[in-house]
Coordinates of C-alpha atoms in Angstrom, one line a residue:
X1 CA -8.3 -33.1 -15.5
X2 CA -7.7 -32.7 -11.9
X3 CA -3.6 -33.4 -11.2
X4 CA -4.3 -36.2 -9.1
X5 CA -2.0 -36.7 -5.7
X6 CA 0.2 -33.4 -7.9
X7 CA 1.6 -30.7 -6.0
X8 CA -0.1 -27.5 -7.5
X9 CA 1.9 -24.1 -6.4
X10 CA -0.2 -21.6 -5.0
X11 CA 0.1 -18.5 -7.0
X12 CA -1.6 -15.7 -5.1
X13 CA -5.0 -13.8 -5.3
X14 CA -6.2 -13.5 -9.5
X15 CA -10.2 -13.2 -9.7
X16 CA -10.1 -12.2 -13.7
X17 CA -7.8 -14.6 -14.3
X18 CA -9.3 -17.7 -16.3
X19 CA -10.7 -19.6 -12.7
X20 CA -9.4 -23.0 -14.6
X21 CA -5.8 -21.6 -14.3
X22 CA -3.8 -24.1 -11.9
X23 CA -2.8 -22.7 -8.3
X24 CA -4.5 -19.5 -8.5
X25 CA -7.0 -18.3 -5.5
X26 CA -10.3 -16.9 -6.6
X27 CA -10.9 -15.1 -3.7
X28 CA -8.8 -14.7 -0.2
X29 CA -9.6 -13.0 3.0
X30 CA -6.4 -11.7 5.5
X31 CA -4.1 -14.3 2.9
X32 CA -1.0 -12.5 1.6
X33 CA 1.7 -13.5 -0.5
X34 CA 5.2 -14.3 -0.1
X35 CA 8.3 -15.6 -2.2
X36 CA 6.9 -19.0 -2.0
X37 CA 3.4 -18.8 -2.0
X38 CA 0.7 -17.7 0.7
X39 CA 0.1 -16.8 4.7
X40 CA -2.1 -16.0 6.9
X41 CA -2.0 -12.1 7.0
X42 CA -0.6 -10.5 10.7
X43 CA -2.8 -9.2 12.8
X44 CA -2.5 -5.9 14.8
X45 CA -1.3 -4.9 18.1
X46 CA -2.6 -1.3 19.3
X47 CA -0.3 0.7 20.8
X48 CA -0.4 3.5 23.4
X49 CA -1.3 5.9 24.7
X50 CA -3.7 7.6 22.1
X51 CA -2.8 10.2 20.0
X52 CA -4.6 13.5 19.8
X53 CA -7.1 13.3 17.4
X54 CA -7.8 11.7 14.1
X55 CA -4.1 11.3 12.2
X56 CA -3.9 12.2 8.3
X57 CA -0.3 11.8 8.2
X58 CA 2.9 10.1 9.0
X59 CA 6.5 10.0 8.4
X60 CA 9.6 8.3 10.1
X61 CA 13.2 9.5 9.4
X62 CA 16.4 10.6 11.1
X63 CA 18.8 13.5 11.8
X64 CA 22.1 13.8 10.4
X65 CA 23.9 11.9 13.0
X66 CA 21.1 8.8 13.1
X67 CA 18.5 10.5 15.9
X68 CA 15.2 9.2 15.1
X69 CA 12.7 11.4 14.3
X70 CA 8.8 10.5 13.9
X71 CA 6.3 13.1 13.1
X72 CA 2.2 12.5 13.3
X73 CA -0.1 15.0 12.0
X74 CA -3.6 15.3 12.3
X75 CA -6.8 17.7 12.5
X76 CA -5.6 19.4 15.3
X77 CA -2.1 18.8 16.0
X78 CA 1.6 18.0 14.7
X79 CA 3.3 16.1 17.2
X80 CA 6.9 15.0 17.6
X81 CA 8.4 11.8 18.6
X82 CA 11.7 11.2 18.9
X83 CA 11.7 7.2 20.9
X84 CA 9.6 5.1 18.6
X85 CA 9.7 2.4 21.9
X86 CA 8.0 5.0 24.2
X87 CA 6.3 7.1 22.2
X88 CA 5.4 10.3 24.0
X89 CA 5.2 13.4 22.2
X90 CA 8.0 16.1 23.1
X91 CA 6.4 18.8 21.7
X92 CA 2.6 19.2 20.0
X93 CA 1.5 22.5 18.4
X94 CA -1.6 22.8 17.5
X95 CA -2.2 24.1 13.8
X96 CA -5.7 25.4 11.8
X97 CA -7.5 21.7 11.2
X98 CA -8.0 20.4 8.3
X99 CA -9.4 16.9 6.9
X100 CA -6.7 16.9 4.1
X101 CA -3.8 14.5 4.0
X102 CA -0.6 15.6 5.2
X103 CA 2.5 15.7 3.1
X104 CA 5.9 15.6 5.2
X105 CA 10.1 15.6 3.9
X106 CA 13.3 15.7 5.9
X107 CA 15.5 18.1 4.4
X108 CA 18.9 17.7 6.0
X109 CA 18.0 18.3 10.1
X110 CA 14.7 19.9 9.6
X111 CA 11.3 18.1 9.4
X112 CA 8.7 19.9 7.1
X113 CA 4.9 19.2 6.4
X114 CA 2.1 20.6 4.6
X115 CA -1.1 20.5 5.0
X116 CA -2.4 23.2 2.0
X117 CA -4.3 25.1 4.3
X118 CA -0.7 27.3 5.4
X119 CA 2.3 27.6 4.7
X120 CA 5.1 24.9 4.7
X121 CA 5.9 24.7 8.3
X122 CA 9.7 23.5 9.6
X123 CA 10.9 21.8 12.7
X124 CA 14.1 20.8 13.8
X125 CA 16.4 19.8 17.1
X126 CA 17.4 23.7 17.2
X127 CA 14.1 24.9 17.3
X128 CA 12.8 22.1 19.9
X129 CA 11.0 20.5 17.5
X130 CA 8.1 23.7 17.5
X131 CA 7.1 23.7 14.3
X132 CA 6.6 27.3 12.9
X133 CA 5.7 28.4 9.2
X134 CA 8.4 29.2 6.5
X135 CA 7.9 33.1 5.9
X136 CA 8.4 32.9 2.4
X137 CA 7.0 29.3 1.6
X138 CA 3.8 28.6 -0.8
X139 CA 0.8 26.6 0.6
X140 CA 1.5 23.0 -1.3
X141 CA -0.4 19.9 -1.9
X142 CA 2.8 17.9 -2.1
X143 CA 6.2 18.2 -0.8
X144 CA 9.6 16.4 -2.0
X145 CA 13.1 17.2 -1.0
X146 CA 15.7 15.6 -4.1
X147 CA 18.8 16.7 -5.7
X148 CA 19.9 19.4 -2.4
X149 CA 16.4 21.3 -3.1
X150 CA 12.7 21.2 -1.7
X151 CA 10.1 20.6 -4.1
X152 CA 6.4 21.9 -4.0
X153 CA 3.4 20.9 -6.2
X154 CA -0.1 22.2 -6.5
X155 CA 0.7 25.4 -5.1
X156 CA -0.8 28.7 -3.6
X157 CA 0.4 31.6 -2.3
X158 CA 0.1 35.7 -3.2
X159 CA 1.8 36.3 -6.2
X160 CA -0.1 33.8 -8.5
X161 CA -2.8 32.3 -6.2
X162 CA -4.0 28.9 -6.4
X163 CA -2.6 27.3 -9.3
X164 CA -3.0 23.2 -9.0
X165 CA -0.2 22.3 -12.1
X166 CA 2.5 25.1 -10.3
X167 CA 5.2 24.1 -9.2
X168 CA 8.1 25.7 -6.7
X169 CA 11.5 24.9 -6.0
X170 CA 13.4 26.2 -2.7
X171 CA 16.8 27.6 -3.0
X172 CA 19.7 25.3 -3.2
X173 CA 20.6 23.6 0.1
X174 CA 18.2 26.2 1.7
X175 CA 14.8 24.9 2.8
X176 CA 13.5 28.1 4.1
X177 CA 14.3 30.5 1.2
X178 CA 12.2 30.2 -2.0
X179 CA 11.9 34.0 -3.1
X180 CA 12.9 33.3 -7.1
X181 CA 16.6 34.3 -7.4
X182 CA 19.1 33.4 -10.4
X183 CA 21.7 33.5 -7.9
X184 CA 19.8 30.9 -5.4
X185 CA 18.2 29.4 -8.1
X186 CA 15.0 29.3 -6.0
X187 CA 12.2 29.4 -8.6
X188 CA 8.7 28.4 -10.1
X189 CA 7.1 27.2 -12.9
X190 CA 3.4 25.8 -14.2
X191 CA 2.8 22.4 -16.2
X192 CA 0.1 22.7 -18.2
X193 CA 0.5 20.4 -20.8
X194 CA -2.7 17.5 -20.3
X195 CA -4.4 20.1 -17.8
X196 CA -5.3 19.2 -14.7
X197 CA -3.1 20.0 -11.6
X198 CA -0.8 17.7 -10.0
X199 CA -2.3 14.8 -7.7
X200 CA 1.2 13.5 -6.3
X201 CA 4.7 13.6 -6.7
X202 CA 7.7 11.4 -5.5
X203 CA 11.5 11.4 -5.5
X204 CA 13.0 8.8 -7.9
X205 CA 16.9 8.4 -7.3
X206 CA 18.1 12.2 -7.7
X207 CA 14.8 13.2 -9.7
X208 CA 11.3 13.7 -9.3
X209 CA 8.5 12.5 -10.9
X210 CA 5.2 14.6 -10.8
X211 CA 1.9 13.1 -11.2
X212 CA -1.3 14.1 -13.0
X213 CA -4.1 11.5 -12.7
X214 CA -3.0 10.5 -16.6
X215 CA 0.0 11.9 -17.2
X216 CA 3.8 11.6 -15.2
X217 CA 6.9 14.3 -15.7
X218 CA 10.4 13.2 -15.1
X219 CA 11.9 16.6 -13.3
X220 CA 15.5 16.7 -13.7
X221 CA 17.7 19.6 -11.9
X222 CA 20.3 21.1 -14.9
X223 CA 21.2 24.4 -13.4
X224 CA 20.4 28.1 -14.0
X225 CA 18.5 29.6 -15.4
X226 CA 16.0 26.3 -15.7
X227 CA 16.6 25.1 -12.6
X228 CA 14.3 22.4 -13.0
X229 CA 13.7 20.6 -16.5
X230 CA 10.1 18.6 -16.8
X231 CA 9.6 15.8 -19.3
X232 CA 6.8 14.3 -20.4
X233 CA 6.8 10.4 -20.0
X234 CA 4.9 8.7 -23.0
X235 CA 1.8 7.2 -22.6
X236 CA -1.6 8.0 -20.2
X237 CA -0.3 6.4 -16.9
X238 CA -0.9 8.8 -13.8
X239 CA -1.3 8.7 -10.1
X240 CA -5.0 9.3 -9.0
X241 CA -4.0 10.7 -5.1
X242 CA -1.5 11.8 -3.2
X243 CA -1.4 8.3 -1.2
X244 CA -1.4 6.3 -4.7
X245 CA 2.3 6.3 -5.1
X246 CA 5.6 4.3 -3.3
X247 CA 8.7 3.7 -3.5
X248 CA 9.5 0.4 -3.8
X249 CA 13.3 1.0 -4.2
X250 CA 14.1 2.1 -7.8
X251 CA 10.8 2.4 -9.0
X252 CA 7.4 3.9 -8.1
X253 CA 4.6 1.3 -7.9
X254 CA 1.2 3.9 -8.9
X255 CA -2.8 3.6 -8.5
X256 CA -3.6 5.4 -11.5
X257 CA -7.4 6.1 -11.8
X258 CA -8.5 3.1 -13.5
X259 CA -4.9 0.7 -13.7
X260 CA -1.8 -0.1 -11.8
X261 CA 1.5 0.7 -12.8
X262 CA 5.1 0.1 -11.9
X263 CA 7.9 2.4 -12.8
X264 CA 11.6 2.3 -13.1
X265 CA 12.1 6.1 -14.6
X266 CA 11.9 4.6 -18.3
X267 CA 8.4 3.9 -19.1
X268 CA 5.7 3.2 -16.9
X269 CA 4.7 -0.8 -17.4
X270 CA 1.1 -1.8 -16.2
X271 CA 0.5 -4.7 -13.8
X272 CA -2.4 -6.4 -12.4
X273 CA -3.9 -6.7 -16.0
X274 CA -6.0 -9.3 -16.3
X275 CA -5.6 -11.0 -12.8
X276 CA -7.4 -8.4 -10.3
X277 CA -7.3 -4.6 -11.8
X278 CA -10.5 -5.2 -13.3
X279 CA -12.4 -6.3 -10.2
X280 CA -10.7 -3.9 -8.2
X281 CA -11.4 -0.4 -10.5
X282 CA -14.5 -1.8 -11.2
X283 CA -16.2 -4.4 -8.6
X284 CA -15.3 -5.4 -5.2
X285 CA -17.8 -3.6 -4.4
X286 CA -15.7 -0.3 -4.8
X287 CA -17.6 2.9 -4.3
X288 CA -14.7 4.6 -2.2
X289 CA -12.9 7.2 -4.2
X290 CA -9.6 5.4 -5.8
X291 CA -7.6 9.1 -5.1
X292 CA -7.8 8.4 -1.4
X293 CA -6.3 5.1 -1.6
X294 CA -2.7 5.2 0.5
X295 CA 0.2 2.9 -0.3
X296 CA 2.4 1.3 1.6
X297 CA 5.8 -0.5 0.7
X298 CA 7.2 -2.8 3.6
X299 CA 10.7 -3.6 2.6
X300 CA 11.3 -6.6 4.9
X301 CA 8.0 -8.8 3.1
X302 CA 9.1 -6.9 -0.6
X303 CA 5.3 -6.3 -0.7
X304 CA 3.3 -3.1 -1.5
X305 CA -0.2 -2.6 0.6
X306 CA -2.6 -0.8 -1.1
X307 CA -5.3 0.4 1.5
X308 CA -9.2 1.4 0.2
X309 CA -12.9 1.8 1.0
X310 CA -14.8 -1.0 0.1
X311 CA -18.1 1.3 0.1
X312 CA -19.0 4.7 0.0
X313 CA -18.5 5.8 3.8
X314 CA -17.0 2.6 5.1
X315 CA -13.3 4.4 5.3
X316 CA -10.1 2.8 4.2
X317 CA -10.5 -1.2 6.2
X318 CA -9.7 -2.7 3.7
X319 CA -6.0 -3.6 1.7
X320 CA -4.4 -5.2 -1.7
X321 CA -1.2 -6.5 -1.2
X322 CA 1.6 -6.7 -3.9
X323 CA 4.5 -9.0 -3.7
X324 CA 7.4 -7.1 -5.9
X325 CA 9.2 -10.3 -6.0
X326 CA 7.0 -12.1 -6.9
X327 CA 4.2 -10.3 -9.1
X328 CA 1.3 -12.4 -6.9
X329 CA -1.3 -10.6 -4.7
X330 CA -3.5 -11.1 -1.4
X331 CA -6.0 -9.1 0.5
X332 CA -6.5 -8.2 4.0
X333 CA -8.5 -6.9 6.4
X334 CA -8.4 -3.9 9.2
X335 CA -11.3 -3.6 12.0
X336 CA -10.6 -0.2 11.9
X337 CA -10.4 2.6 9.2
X338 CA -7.3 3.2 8.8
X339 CA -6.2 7.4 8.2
X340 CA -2.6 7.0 7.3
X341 CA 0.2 4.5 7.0
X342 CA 3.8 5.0 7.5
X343 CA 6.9 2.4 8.9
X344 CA 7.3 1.8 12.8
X345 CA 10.8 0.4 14.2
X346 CA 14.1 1.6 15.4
X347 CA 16.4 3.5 13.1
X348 CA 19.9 1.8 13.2
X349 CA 22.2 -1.2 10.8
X350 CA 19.7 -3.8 11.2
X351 CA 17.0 -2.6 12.9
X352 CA 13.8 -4.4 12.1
X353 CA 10.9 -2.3 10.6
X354 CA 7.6 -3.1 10.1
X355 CA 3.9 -1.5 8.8
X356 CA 2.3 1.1 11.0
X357 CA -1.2 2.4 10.1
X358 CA -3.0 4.9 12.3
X359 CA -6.8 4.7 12.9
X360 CA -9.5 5.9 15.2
X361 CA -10.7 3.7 17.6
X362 CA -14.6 4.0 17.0
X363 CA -14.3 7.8 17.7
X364 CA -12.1 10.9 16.9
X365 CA -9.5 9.3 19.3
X366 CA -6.3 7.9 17.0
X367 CA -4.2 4.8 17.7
X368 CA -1.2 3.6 16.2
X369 CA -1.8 -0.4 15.2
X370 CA 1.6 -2.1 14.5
X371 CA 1.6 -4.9 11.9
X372 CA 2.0 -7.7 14.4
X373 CA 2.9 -11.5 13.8
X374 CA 1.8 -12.3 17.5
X375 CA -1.4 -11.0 16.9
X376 CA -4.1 -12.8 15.0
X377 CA -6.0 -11.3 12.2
X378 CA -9.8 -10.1 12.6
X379 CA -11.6 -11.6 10.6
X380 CA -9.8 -15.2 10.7
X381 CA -7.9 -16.2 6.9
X382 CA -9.7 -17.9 4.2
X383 CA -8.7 -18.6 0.5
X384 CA -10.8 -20.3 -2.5
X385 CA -8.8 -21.9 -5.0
X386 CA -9.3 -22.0 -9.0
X387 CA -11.6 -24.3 -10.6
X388 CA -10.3 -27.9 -10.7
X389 CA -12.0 -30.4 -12.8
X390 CA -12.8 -31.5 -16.4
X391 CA -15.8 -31.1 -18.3
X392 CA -15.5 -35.0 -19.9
X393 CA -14.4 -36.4 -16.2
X394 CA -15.5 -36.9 -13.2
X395 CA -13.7 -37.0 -10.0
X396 CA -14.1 -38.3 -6.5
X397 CA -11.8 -36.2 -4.3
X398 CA -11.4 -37.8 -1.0
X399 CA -8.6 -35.5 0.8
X400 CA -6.8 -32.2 0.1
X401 CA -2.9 -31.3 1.5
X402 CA -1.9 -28.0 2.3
X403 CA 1.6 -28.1 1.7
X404 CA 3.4 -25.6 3.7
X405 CA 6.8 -24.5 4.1
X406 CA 6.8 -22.8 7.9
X407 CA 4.2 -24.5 10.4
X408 CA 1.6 -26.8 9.5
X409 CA -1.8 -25.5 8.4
X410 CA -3.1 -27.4 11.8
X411 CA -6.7 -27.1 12.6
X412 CA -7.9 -25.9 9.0
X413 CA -11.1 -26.7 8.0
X414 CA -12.4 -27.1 4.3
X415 CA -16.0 -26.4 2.0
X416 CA -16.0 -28.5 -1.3
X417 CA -18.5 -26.9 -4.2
X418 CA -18.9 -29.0 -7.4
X419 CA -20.5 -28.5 -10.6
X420 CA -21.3 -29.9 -14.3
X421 CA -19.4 -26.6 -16.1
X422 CA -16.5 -25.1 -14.9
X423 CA -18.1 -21.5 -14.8
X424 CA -20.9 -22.9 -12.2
X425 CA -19.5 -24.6 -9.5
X426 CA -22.0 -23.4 -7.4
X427 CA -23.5 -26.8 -5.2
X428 CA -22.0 -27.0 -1.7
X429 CA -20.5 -30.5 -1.0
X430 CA -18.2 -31.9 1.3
X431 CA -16.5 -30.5 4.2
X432 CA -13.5 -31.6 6.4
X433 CA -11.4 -30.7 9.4
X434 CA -7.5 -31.0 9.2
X435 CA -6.3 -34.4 10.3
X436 CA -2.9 -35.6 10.8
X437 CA -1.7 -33.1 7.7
X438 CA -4.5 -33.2 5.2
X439 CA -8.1 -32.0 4.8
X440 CA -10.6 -35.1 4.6
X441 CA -13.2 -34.6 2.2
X442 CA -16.1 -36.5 -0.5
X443 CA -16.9 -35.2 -3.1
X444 CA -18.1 -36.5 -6.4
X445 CA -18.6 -34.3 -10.1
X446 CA -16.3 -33.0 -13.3
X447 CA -15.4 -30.3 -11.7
X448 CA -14.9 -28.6 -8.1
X449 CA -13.7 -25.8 -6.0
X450 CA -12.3 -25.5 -2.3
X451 CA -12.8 -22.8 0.5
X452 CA -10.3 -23.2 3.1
X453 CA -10.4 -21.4 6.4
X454 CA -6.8 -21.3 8.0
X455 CA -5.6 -21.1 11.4
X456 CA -4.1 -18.8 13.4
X457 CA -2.3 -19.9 17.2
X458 CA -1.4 -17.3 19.2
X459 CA 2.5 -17.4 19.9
X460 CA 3.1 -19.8 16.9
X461 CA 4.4 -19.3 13.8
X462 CA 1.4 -18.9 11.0
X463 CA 1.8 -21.5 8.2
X464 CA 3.2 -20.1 4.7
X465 CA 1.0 -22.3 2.3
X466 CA 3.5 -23.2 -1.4
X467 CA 0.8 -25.9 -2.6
X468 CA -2.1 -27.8 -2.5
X469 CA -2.1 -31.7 -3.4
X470 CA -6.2 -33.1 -4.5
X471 CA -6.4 -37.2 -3.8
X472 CA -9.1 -38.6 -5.6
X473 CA -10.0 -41.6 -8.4
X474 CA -11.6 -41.0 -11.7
X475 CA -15.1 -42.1 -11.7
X476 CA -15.9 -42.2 -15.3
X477 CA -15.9 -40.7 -18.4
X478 CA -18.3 -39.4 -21.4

């Protein structure tokens, strides 16, 4: 039965979840979750001027004495920002294009990227920030720096070509030597165990993990003549792209090929089972490639942002989001298609950080769109709740309350369905606008479902939604 006049906590996006399941949202649209519960997702604020061309990567660090330092890539340039409040480039160089994400590590005072298509190229203060290629350095896929060394994965270069599960290792403390060398212990090695060559590879604590699409190796630094020593982690979890892993601060959350995964350098534990991996590996109208998902984790919300096409062609406008604290989930929205994501905001004891994603404003031209709280969110929020009913009672709902912890849910509007099963509540029904607090509506059947559109206000705080409260009377039984 429906818990009449009940508070029922709202427990975040969960389409394979049994719909009867109190507080759970069957579908959502620019709703995310929080500690408590839902809100309306933040929009975006465009910033300026635009950037170069179409940007494939991103990264924002710092020097050894706190400088900020923010690097763009894209087809045609790498460019060098060093005021993340005014950001104008002080110094672009264009490189050979190439439609391949970027991969980019600070390493002590230097910046380096790769792009695959050269060699690992280095930047720093002493150079001005021209970026030029390490002599000796291999082509990589993916770069890490961990444990005083830079890592690189998927490899090419002359000695042994293009070898997707190779691996190289700098020299200790030495970025720009990687000639193999007892002595510098600069060296190289293949995994070939579960073929296949490496699709990413992260930093966790003072190792590295190295992804295949199914299979993850703990890399652990033990000194000459090794160097580097790779174990194989148990089981057939793996990351399907480069984007598809994050840190989430003493673990890595993963988009393997066909399952999420969280894990804490012990053994990889899946999530999402049962509550939305199935509709997202294999609905939602997904015909995007899952490797080119990119992954996002926003430390001040605790919430990963997984960003995918929707359909083949559409480009990346479209985002799971993963509340760490929580284990709940929402989705959003982008107008644009977004080409990478990385963190915006000043680098100093307290600074406030927040989401960046870069994405081409209907043509090659790139922008930088800041995850904004004073900007609303194209297209406006809605969430459907669970099935609420029972299939020997029927109710007559007469109003609904949002209960919310920030703002009021002011100016939300609701659409009732009912139905005679709970798996075909189908029939549209009432409908009601918010009125001093609740949501008026009548509706009459065993069982029932709501769509609620939420507000947004300009300037005001958007409302974090804990609960929902259904007022209604039994009208009979069989």
């Amino acid at each position: 039965m429906i818990p009449l006049a009940k508070a029922i906590p709202i427990t975040g996006l969960a389409p394979d979840d049994e719909p009867t399941k109190a507080g759970i949202l069957t579908d959502c649209l620019n709703v995310v979750p929080t500690t408590n519960g839902v809100k309306v997702a933040n929009g975006w604020f465009k910033t300026t001027p635009a950037l170069a061309a179409s940007i494939t990567g991103m990264l924002r660090s710092q020097t050894t004495d706190g400088a900020p330092v923010f690097i763009l890539a894209s087809t045609a340039k790498l460019q060098v920002y060093l005021d993340y409040l005014t950001p104008t480039a002080h110094t672009d160089t264009v490189v050979a294009p190439a439609a391949l994400p970027w991969s980019m590590t600070m390493f002590g005072n230097a910046a380096l990227v790769s792009g695959y298509f050269n060699r690992i190229q280095q930047a720093s203060s002493a150079s001005g920030w021209t970026f030029a290629e390490v002599a000796d350095a291999p082509k990589a896929k993916v770069i890490v720096s961990a444990s005083n060394f830079v890592l690189a994965f998927g490899t090419n270069e002359a000695t042994y070509g293009k070898q997707g599960d190779r691996w190289w290792c700098s020299a200790i403390n030495d970025h720009s030597s990687w000639t193999p060398s007892l002595s510098t212990q600069a060296t190289t090695g293949r995994i070939v165990q579960d073929g296949g060559g490496f699709t990413a590879a992260m930093a966790l604590g003072q190792n590295v993990v190295a992804y295949k699409d199914r299979a993850m190796f703990i890399g652990s630094y033990v000194g000459s003549p090794v160097v580097w020593q790779w174990d194989r982690v148990p089981g057939y979890a793996g990351a399907a792209g480069p984007g598809c892993v994050c840190d989430i601060g003493g673990a890595h959350f993963i988009v393997g090929p066909d399952g999420f995964w969280l894990f804490d350098g012990t053994r990889p534990q899946p999530i999402g089972v049962d509550v939305i991996a199935q509709t997202f590996f294999g609905g939602m109208s997904f015909l995007g490639s899952i490797k080119d998902c990119l992954c996002y984790y926003n430390k001040r919300t605790t919430s990963v942002h997984v960003w995918f096409s929707r359909s083949t062609g559409a480009g990346r406008d479209s985002c799971l989001v993963y509340n760490v604290t929580t284990g709940t989930w929402g989705y959003r929205r982008h107008a644009r298609q977004i080409t990478a994501v990385g963190e915006y905001g000043p680098i100093v004891s307290g600074g406030v950080t927040t989401m960046c994603v870069a994405a081409n404003d209907g043509s090659s031209v790139g922008y930088q769109w800041i995850d904004d709280d004073g900007t609303a969110p194209t297209p406006l929020p809605t969430m459907t709740t669970g099935v609420l009913g029972d299939d020997s009672t029927s109710t007559r709902v007469l109003d609904l309350r949002l209960i919310c912890a920030s703002s009021a849910a002011t100016g939300a509007t609701v659409q009732g369905y009912t139905g005679r099963t709970s798996g075909a509540v189908t029939t549209a029904a009432g409908t009601g606008t918010e009125m001093d607090g609740k949501l008026p509506i009548r509706q009459h059947d065993r069982w029932h479902k709501f769509t609620i559109s939420l507000p947004y206000t300009y300037g005001s705080a958007t409302p974090e939604i804990r609960a929902i409260t259904v007022n209604g009377v039994t009208g009979g039984s069989r």
